[in-house]
CSV table of C-alpha atoms in Angstrom, one decimal:
chain,number,residue,atom,x,y,z
T,1,UNK,CA,73.8,106.7,97.7
T,2,UNK,CA,75.4,105.5,94.6
T,3,UNK,CA,75.9,101.9,95.8
T,4,UNK,CA,73.1,101.6,98.3
T,5,UNK,CA,72.3,97.9,98.8
T,6,UNK,CA,68.6,98.7,98.2
T,7,UNK,CA,69.3,99.9,94.7
T,8,UNK,CA,70.8,96.6,93.6
T,9,UNK,CA,67.7,94.5,93.3
T,10,UNK,CA,67.1,91.0,94.9
T,11,UNK,CA,69.7,89.6,97.3
T,12,UNK,CA,71.5,87.7,94.6
T,13,UNK,CA,75.3,87.3,94.5
T,14,UNK,CA,75.5,87.8,90.6
T,15,UNK,CA,74.4,91.5,90.9
T,16,UNK,CA,76.6,92.2,93.9
T,17,UNK,CA,80.0,91.4,92.6
T,18,UNK,CA,82.8,93.9,92.5
T,19,UNK,CA,85.9,93.5,90.3
T,20,UNK,CA,88.6,94.9,92.8
T,21,UNK,CA,91.8,96.6,91.8
T,22,UNK,CA,94.5,94.3,90.3
T,23,UNK,CA,97.8,95.5,89.0
T,24,UNK,CA,98.5,94.1,85.5
T,25,UNK,CA,101.4,96.4,84.4
T,26,UNK,CA,100.6,97.0,80.8
T,27,UNK,CA,100.5,100.7,80.5
T,28,UNK,CA,102.2,102.3,77.5
T,29,UNK,CA,105.0,104.8,77.4
T,30,UNK,CA,104.2,107.7,79.6
T,31,UNK,CA,102.3,105.3,81.9
T,32,UNK,CA,99.2,105.7,79.6
T,33,UNK,CA,96.3,103.4,79.5
T,34,UNK,CA,96.1,101.4,76.1
T,35,UNK,CA,93.5,100.1,73.9
T,36,UNK,CA,94.1,96.6,75.1
T,37,UNK,CA,93.3,97.9,78.6
T,38,UNK,CA,90.1,99.3,77.3
T,39,UNK,CA,89.2,95.9,75.9
T,40,UNK,CA,90.1,94.2,79.2
T,41,UNK,CA,87.9,96.4,81.4
T,42,UNK,CA,85.0,96.3,78.9
T,43,UNK,CA,85.1,92.5,78.8
T,44,UNK,CA,84.3,92.6,82.6
T,45,UNK,CA,81.7,95.3,82.6
T,46,UNK,CA,79.0,92.8,83.9
T,47,UNK,CA,80.6,93.4,87.4
T,48,UNK,CA,78.3,95.6,89.6
T,49,UNK,CA,81.3,97.9,90.0
T,50,UNK,CA,84.9,97.7,88.5
T,51,UNK,CA,87.7,99.4,90.5
T,52,UNK,CA,90.6,100.1,88.2
T,53,UNK,CA,94.1,98.9,88.9
T,54,UNK,CA,96.1,101.2,91.2
T,55,UNK,CA,96.7,104.5,89.3
T,56,UNK,CA,99.5,106.7,90.6
T,57,UNK,CA,98.5,110.4,91.4
T,58,UNK,CA,101.9,111.7,90.5
T,59,UNK,CA,105.3,110.6,89.3
T,60,UNK,CA,106.4,110.4,92.9
T,61,UNK,CA,103.5,108.0,93.6
T,62,UNK,CA,104.7,105.3,91.3
T,63,UNK,CA,106.2,102.1,92.7
T,64,UNK,CA,106.2,99.5,89.9
T,65,UNK,CA,107.1,99.5,86.2
T,66,UNK,CA,104.4,100.0,83.6
T,67,UNK,CA,101.6,101.0,85.9
T,68,UNK,CA,99.2,103.7,84.7
T,69,UNK,CA,99.0,107.3,86.0
T,70,UNK,CA,96.2,109.9,86.2
T,71,UNK,CA,98.4,113.1,86.4
T,72,UNK,CA,99.1,114.0,82.7
T,73,UNK,CA,96.8,115.0,79.8
T,74,UNK,CA,97.8,111.9,77.8
T,75,UNK,CA,97.0,109.7,80.8
T,76,UNK,CA,93.5,111.3,81.1
T,77,UNK,CA,92.9,110.7,77.4
T,78,UNK,CA,94.0,107.1,77.7
T,79,UNK,CA,91.6,106.5,80.6
T,80,UNK,CA,88.8,108.2,78.7
T,81,UNK,CA,89.0,105.4,76.1
T,82,UNK,CA,88.7,102.8,78.9
T,83,UNK,CA,85.7,104.4,80.7
T,84,UNK,CA,83.9,105.0,77.3
T,85,UNK,CA,84.4,101.2,76.5
T,86,UNK,CA,83.2,100.2,80.0
T,87,UNK,CA,80.1,102.5,79.8
T,88,UNK,CA,79.2,101.3,76.3
T,89,UNK,CA,79.2,97.7,77.7
T,90,UNK,CA,76.9,98.8,80.5
T,91,UNK,CA,79.4,98.9,83.3
T,92,UNK,CA,80.5,101.3,86.1
T,93,UNK,CA,84.1,102.0,86.9
T,94,UNK,CA,85.9,103.9,89.7
T,95,UNK,CA,89.6,104.9,89.5
T,96,UNK,CA,91.8,103.6,92.3
T,97,UNK,CA,94.0,106.6,93.3
T,98,UNK,CA,97.4,105.4,94.5
T,99,UNK,CA,100.5,106.8,96.1
T,100,UNK,CA,102.8,104.0,97.1
T,101,UNK,CA,105.0,106.1,99.4
T,102,UNK,CA,108.1,104.1,100.4
T,103,UNK,CA,107.2,101.1,98.3
T,104,UNK,CA,109.2,102.3,95.4
T,105,UNK,CA,112.8,102.5,94.1
T,106,UNK,CA,115.0,105.4,93.1
T,107,UNK,CA,115.0,104.1,89.5
T,108,UNK,CA,111.2,104.9,89.4
T,109,UNK,CA,111.4,108.2,91.1
T,110,UNK,CA,111.8,111.6,89.4
T,111,UNK,CA,115.5,112.5,89.4
T,112,UNK,CA,116.2,109.2,91.1
T,113,UNK,CA,115.2,110.8,94.4
T,114,UNK,CA,114.4,108.7,97.5
T,115,UNK,CA,110.9,107.6,97.8
T,116,UNK,CA,108.8,109.4,100.5
T,117,UNK,CA,107.0,108.0,103.6
T,118,UNK,CA,105.5,108.9,106.9
T,119,UNK,CA,108.9,108.0,108.4
T,120,UNK,CA,112.4,107.0,107.1
T,121,UNK,CA,111.9,103.3,107.6
T,122,UNK,CA,112.7,100.6,105.2
T,123,UNK,CA,110.6,97.4,105.0
T,124,UNK,CA,113.2,94.7,104.6
T,125,UNK,CA,112.2,92.1,102.0
T,126,UNK,CA,109.5,94.3,100.4
T,127,UNK,CA,110.3,94.3,96.7
T,128,UNK,CA,109.1,96.4,93.7
T,129,UNK,CA,109.0,95.6,90.0
T,130,UNK,CA,111.3,97.4,87.8
T,131,UNK,CA,112.3,97.4,84.1
T,132,UNK,CA,116.1,97.6,84.3
T,133,UNK,CA,116.7,97.3,80.5
T,134,UNK,CA,113.9,99.5,79.3
T,135,UNK,CA,112.3,96.6,77.4
T,136,UNK,CA,108.8,97.8,78.0
T,137,UNK,CA,105.6,96.1,79.0
T,138,UNK,CA,105.2,94.0,75.8
T,139,UNK,CA,108.4,92.1,76.8
T,140,UNK,CA,106.8,91.0,80.1
T,141,UNK,CA,110.4,90.9,81.4
T,142,UNK,CA,111.2,92.8,84.5
T,143,UNK,CA,112.9,92.3,88.0
T,144,UNK,CA,111.8,92.4,91.5
T,145,UNK,CA,114.1,94.3,93.8
T,146,UNK,CA,114.3,95.6,97.4
T,147,UNK,CA,112.6,98.9,97.6
T,148,UNK,CA,114.8,101.9,98.3
T,149,UNK,CA,115.3,103.6,101.7
T,150,UNK,CA,112.7,106.3,101.9
T,151,UNK,CA,112.9,109.8,103.5
T,152,UNK,CA,110.3,111.2,105.8
T,153,UNK,CA,107.9,113.8,104.4
T,154,UNK,CA,108.2,117.2,106.1
T,155,UNK,CA,105.1,118.6,107.5
T,156,UNK,CA,105.1,121.3,105.0
T,157,UNK,CA,105.2,118.9,102.1
T,158,UNK,CA,102.0,117.0,103.2
T,159,UNK,CA,99.5,119.6,101.9
T,160,UNK,CA,101.0,119.3,98.5
T,161,UNK,CA,100.3,115.6,98.3
T,162,UNK,CA,96.8,116.2,99.6
T,163,UNK,CA,96.3,118.6,96.7
T,164,UNK,CA,97.6,116.0,94.3
T,165,UNK,CA,94.9,113.5,95.5
T,166,UNK,CA,92.4,116.3,94.8
T,167,UNK,CA,93.7,117.0,91.4
T,168,UNK,CA,93.9,113.3,90.5
T,169,UNK,CA,90.2,113.1,91.4
T,170,UNK,CA,89.4,116.0,89.0
T,171,UNK,CA,91.5,114.2,86.4
T,172,UNK,CA,89.6,110.9,87.0
T,173,UNK,CA,86.2,112.7,86.6
T,174,UNK,CA,87.4,114.4,83.5
T,175,UNK,CA,88.5,111.0,82.2
T,176,UNK,CA,85.0,109.7,82.6
T,177,UNK,CA,85.3,107.6,85.8
T,178,UNK,CA,82.1,107.2,87.8
T,179,UNK,CA,84.1,107.9,91.0
T,180,UNK,CA,87.4,107.2,92.8
T,181,UNK,CA,88.7,104.8,95.4
T,182,UNK,CA,91.5,105.8,97.6
T,183,UNK,CA,94.1,103.1,98.2
T,184,UNK,CA,94.6,103.1,101.9
T,185,UNK,CA,95.7,99.5,102.3
T,186,UNK,CA,98.6,97.1,101.5
T,187,UNK,CA,101.4,99.1,103.1
T,188,UNK,CA,101.2,102.1,100.8
T,189,UNK,CA,101.3,105.8,101.7
T,190,UNK,CA,98.0,106.3,103.5
T,191,UNK,CA,98.6,103.0,105.3
T,192,UNK,CA,102.1,104.1,106.3
T,193,UNK,CA,100.6,107.0,108.1
T,194,UNK,CA,97.9,105.0,109.9
T,195,UNK,CA,99.8,102.0,111.2
T,196,UNK,CA,101.7,102.6,114.4
T,197,UNK,CA,104.9,100.6,113.5
T,198,UNK,CA,105.2,102.4,110.2
T,199,UNK,CA,104.8,105.8,111.6
T,200,UNK,CA,107.4,107.2,114.0
T,201,UNK,CA,106.6,110.8,113.5
T,202,UNK,CA,106.5,113.2,116.5
T,203,UNK,CA,104.5,116.1,114.8
T,204,UNK,CA,100.9,116.5,114.2
T,205,UNK,CA,100.8,113.5,111.9
T,206,UNK,CA,102.3,110.9,114.3
T,207,UNK,CA,102.0,109.5,117.8
T,208,UNK,CA,98.4,109.5,119.0
T,209,UNK,CA,95.9,107.7,116.9
T,210,UNK,CA,94.0,110.9,115.9
T,211,UNK,CA,97.3,112.2,114.6
T,212,UNK,CA,98.0,109.0,112.6
T,213,UNK,CA,94.5,109.3,111.0
T,214,UNK,CA,95.1,112.9,110.2
T,215,UNK,CA,96.6,112.3,106.7
T,216,UNK,CA,93.7,109.9,105.8
T,217,UNK,CA,91.1,112.5,107.1
T,218,UNK,CA,92.7,115.4,105.0
T,219,UNK,CA,93.0,113.4,101.8
T,220,UNK,CA,89.5,112.1,102.0
T,221,UNK,CA,88.0,115.5,102.8
T,222,UNK,CA,89.8,117.0,99.8
T,223,UNK,CA,88.6,114.3,97.5
T,224,UNK,CA,85.0,114.4,98.8
T,225,UNK,CA,85.0,118.1,98.2
T,226,UNK,CA,85.9,117.6,94.6
T,227,UNK,CA,83.7,114.5,93.8
T,228,UNK,CA,81.0,114.4,96.4
T,229,UNK,CA,80.9,111.6,99.1
T,230,UNK,CA,78.8,109.2,97.1
T,231,UNK,CA,81.5,109.0,94.4
T,232,UNK,CA,84.3,108.3,96.8
T,233,UNK,CA,85.4,104.9,98.3
T,234,UNK,CA,88.3,104.0,100.5
T,235,UNK,CA,90.1,100.6,100.6
T,236,UNK,CA,91.5,99.5,104.0
T,237,UNK,CA,93.2,96.3,105.1
T,238,UNK,CA,92.7,96.3,108.9
T,239,UNK,CA,94.4,92.9,109.9
T,240,UNK,CA,96.9,92.4,107.1
T,241,UNK,CA,100.6,93.3,107.6
T,242,UNK,CA,101.5,93.6,103.9
T,243,UNK,CA,104.7,95.3,102.9
T,244,UNK,CA,105.8,96.0,106.4
T,245,UNK,CA,102.8,98.0,107.6
T,246,UNK,CA,102.0,96.8,111.1
T,247,UNK,CA,99.7,98.3,113.7
T,248,UNK,CA,99.8,97.4,117.4
T,249,UNK,CA,96.1,97.6,118.0
T,250,UNK,CA,94.6,97.1,114.5
T,251,UNK,CA,90.9,96.6,115.6
T,252,UNK,CA,90.8,99.8,117.6
T,253,UNK,CA,92.8,101.7,114.9
T,254,UNK,CA,90.5,100.7,112.0
T,255,UNK,CA,87.2,101.1,113.8
T,256,UNK,CA,88.4,104.7,114.5
T,257,UNK,CA,89.3,105.0,110.8
T,258,UNK,CA,85.8,103.7,109.8
T,259,UNK,CA,84.3,106.4,112.1
T,260,UNK,CA,86.3,109.1,110.3
T,261,UNK,CA,85.1,107.9,107.0
T,262,UNK,CA,81.5,107.7,108.2
T,263,UNK,CA,81.8,111.4,109.5
T,264,UNK,CA,83.2,112.5,106.0
T,265,UNK,CA,80.3,110.8,104.2
T,266,UNK,CA,82.3,108.4,102.1
T,267,UNK,CA,80.1,106.3,99.8
T,268,UNK,CA,81.8,103.0,100.5
T,269,UNK,CA,84.4,101.3,102.5
T,270,UNK,CA,86.3,98.5,100.7
T,271,UNK,CA,87.7,96.0,103.2
T,272,UNK,CA,90.6,93.8,102.0
T,273,UNK,CA,90.9,90.7,104.0
T,274,UNK,CA,94.0,88.6,104.1
T,275,UNK,CA,94.0,86.2,101.2
T,276,UNK,CA,96.9,83.8,101.8
T,277,UNK,CA,97.1,80.4,103.4
T,278,UNK,CA,96.9,80.4,107.3
T,279,UNK,CA,96.1,84.2,107.2
T,280,UNK,CA,94.4,85.9,110.1
T,281,UNK,CA,90.6,85.6,110.0
T,282,UNK,CA,88.6,88.8,110.6
T,283,UNK,CA,86.5,88.1,113.6
T,284,UNK,CA,82.7,88.3,113.2
T,285,UNK,CA,82.4,90.7,116.0
T,286,UNK,CA,84.8,93.1,114.2
T,287,UNK,CA,82.7,92.9,111.1
T,288,UNK,CA,79.5,93.6,113.1
T,289,UNK,CA,81.2,96.6,114.8
T,290,UNK,CA,82.2,98.0,111.3
T,291,UNK,CA,78.7,97.8,110.3
T,292,UNK,CA,77.5,99.7,113.2
T,293,UNK,CA,80.2,102.5,113.0
T,294,UNK,CA,80.2,102.9,109.3
T,295,UNK,CA,76.8,103.5,107.8
T,296,UNK,CA,77.7,103.5,104.1
T,297,UNK,CA,78.1,100.6,101.7
T,298,UNK,CA,80.5,97.9,102.7
T,299,UNK,CA,82.6,95.9,100.3
T,300,UNK,CA,84.6,92.9,101.3
T,301,UNK,CA,87.2,91.1,99.2
T,302,UNK,CA,89.8,88.4,99.9
T,303,UNK,CA,89.7,84.8,98.6
T,304,UNK,CA,85.9,84.7,98.8
T,305,UNK,CA,84.1,81.6,97.7
T,306,UNK,CA,80.4,81.6,96.6
T,307,UNK,CA,79.5,80.2,100.0
T,308,UNK,CA,81.4,82.7,102.0
T,309,UNK,CA,80.0,85.5,99.9
T,310,UNK,CA,76.5,84.5,100.3
T,311,UNK,CA,77.0,84.2,104.1
T,312,UNK,CA,78.4,87.7,104.2
T,313,UNK,CA,75.5,89.2,102.3
T,314,UNK,CA,72.9,87.2,104.2
T,315,UNK,CA,74.3,88.1,107.6
T,316,UNK,CA,74.5,91.8,106.6
T,317,UNK,CA,78.3,92.1,107.0
T,318,UNK,CA,78.7,93.2,103.4
T,319,UNK,CA,76.7,94.8,100.7
T,320,UNK,CA,79.0,93.8,97.8
T,321,UNK,CA,81.7,91.2,97.5
T,322,UNK,CA,85.0,91.5,95.5
T,323,UNK,CA,86.4,88.7,93.5
T,324,UNK,CA,89.9,89.4,92.4
T,325,UNK,CA,91.9,86.8,90.7
T,326,UNK,CA,88.9,84.9,89.3
T,327,UNK,CA,88.1,87.9,87.1
T,328,UNK,CA,91.4,87.6,85.4
T,329,UNK,CA,90.5,84.4,83.6
T,330,UNK,CA,86.7,84.8,83.7
T,331,UNK,CA,85.6,88.0,82.1
T,332,UNK,CA,82.0,86.9,82.6
T,333,UNK,CA,82.5,85.9,86.2
T,334,UNK,CA,79.0,87.0,87.5
T,335,UNK,CA,77.2,85.0,84.9
T,336,UNK,CA,79.4,81.9,85.6
T,337,UNK,CA,78.7,82.1,89.3
T,338,UNK,CA,75.0,82.5,88.8
T,339,UNK,CA,75.0,79.5,86.5
T,340,UNK,CA,77.2,77.4,88.7
T,341,UNK,CA,79.5,77.0,85.8
T,342,UNK,CA,83.2,76.0,86.0
T,343,UNK,CA,85.8,78.7,86.3
T,344,UNK,CA,88.9,79.0,84.1
T,345,UNK,CA,92.2,79.2,85.9
T,346,UNK,CA,94.4,82.2,85.3
T,347,UNK,CA,98.0,82.0,84.0
T,348,UNK,CA,100.2,83.4,86.7
T,349,UNK,CA,103.1,83.9,84.3
T,350,UNK,CA,101.0,86.5,82.4
T,351,UNK,CA,99.8,88.5,85.5
T,352,UNK,CA,102.2,91.4,85.0
T,353,UNK,CA,103.4,92.8,81.6
T,354,UNK,CA,103.1,91.2,78.2
T,355,UNK,CA,100.5,91.4,75.4
T,356,UNK,CA,97.1,90.0,74.7
T,357,UNK,CA,97.9,86.5,76.0
T,358,UNK,CA,96.6,86.1,79.6
T,359,UNK,CA,95.1,89.5,79.4
T,360,UNK,CA,92.2,89.8,76.9
T,361,UNK,CA,92.2,86.3,75.4
T,362,UNK,CA,90.2,84.4,78.1
T,363,UNK,CA,86.9,83.0,76.7
T,364,UNK,CA,83.5,83.8,77.9
T,365,UNK,CA,81.0,81.0,78.9
T,366,UNK,CA,79.2,80.9,75.6
T,367,UNK,CA,82.4,80.4,73.7
T,368,UNK,CA,83.5,77.6,76.1
T,369,UNK,CA,80.2,75.8,75.7
T,370,UNK,CA,80.2,76.2,71.8
């Protein structure tokens, strides 16, 4: 197994840190990864694993302005420069494959078509980032607007999207990624099929839990066939209700999903815990049940502190821990945590879009001390 806990050396947090996917909206025209993105990821190569920002598998899969894709030759070449830089710096990087489903806007869709979803349901108050004036990512100026009303995918369309995930996996491997992570969390397309309140279908992809998990099963099986199980991870968010994706029995649903992933031989399961104030806490019993049901590598992410991370590792709930926002302002985060050094604070105004400022200009520890 590529990320077996027994291949990572002593039980130390510093060598078990994952950089999870974080949208930065800095892709060039054609949604191509840039030289600045190569620098950004290479700066953070000391992570045990980097998972790229969400990368759309098709033009239909895009939900935000200036996000990179993995469906055109130019995009493959752009990502090749990124993976080469990360590997040269001694790192490993997976591509997060992304189809946003309904969380999009007609302005971002080919031919200004409606976004697609499991069902024709709009999540009120869920907004997407668009570039209404065409100013481009360097401007850093966009607008958040309500996502468009989606249409339900027909049963006959679904195999085509499954095939797009498989092709995106081939493209990611051609671009030099070490593997792929499927984005099944945060209210995006896979999540829209899984969660009971987002899926009102009456065909073979809706209703009973086994049917709601069918799209996940088919996508994962197709991707595993291309890459091999050890090079495939899946991100799920069992207890969050992000972007209108709500399930009536989340613990039962996501333990069943974990069983599906275990059967398919997926290399890792990446659990996104809620990371906002007063968020629901994932019960210990649920984490222990996930460990029993899913026998691969478990990654947890969601506002982890060093103390929480060490507890998760020591008690066996997790094999690796994802630290998201701290990686933005601390390219050398593992070294800082190991040394007990102070962490730099990220500039929220430069999270999405813009140039080098707030992206590749944060100092490393040695420069801070000098």
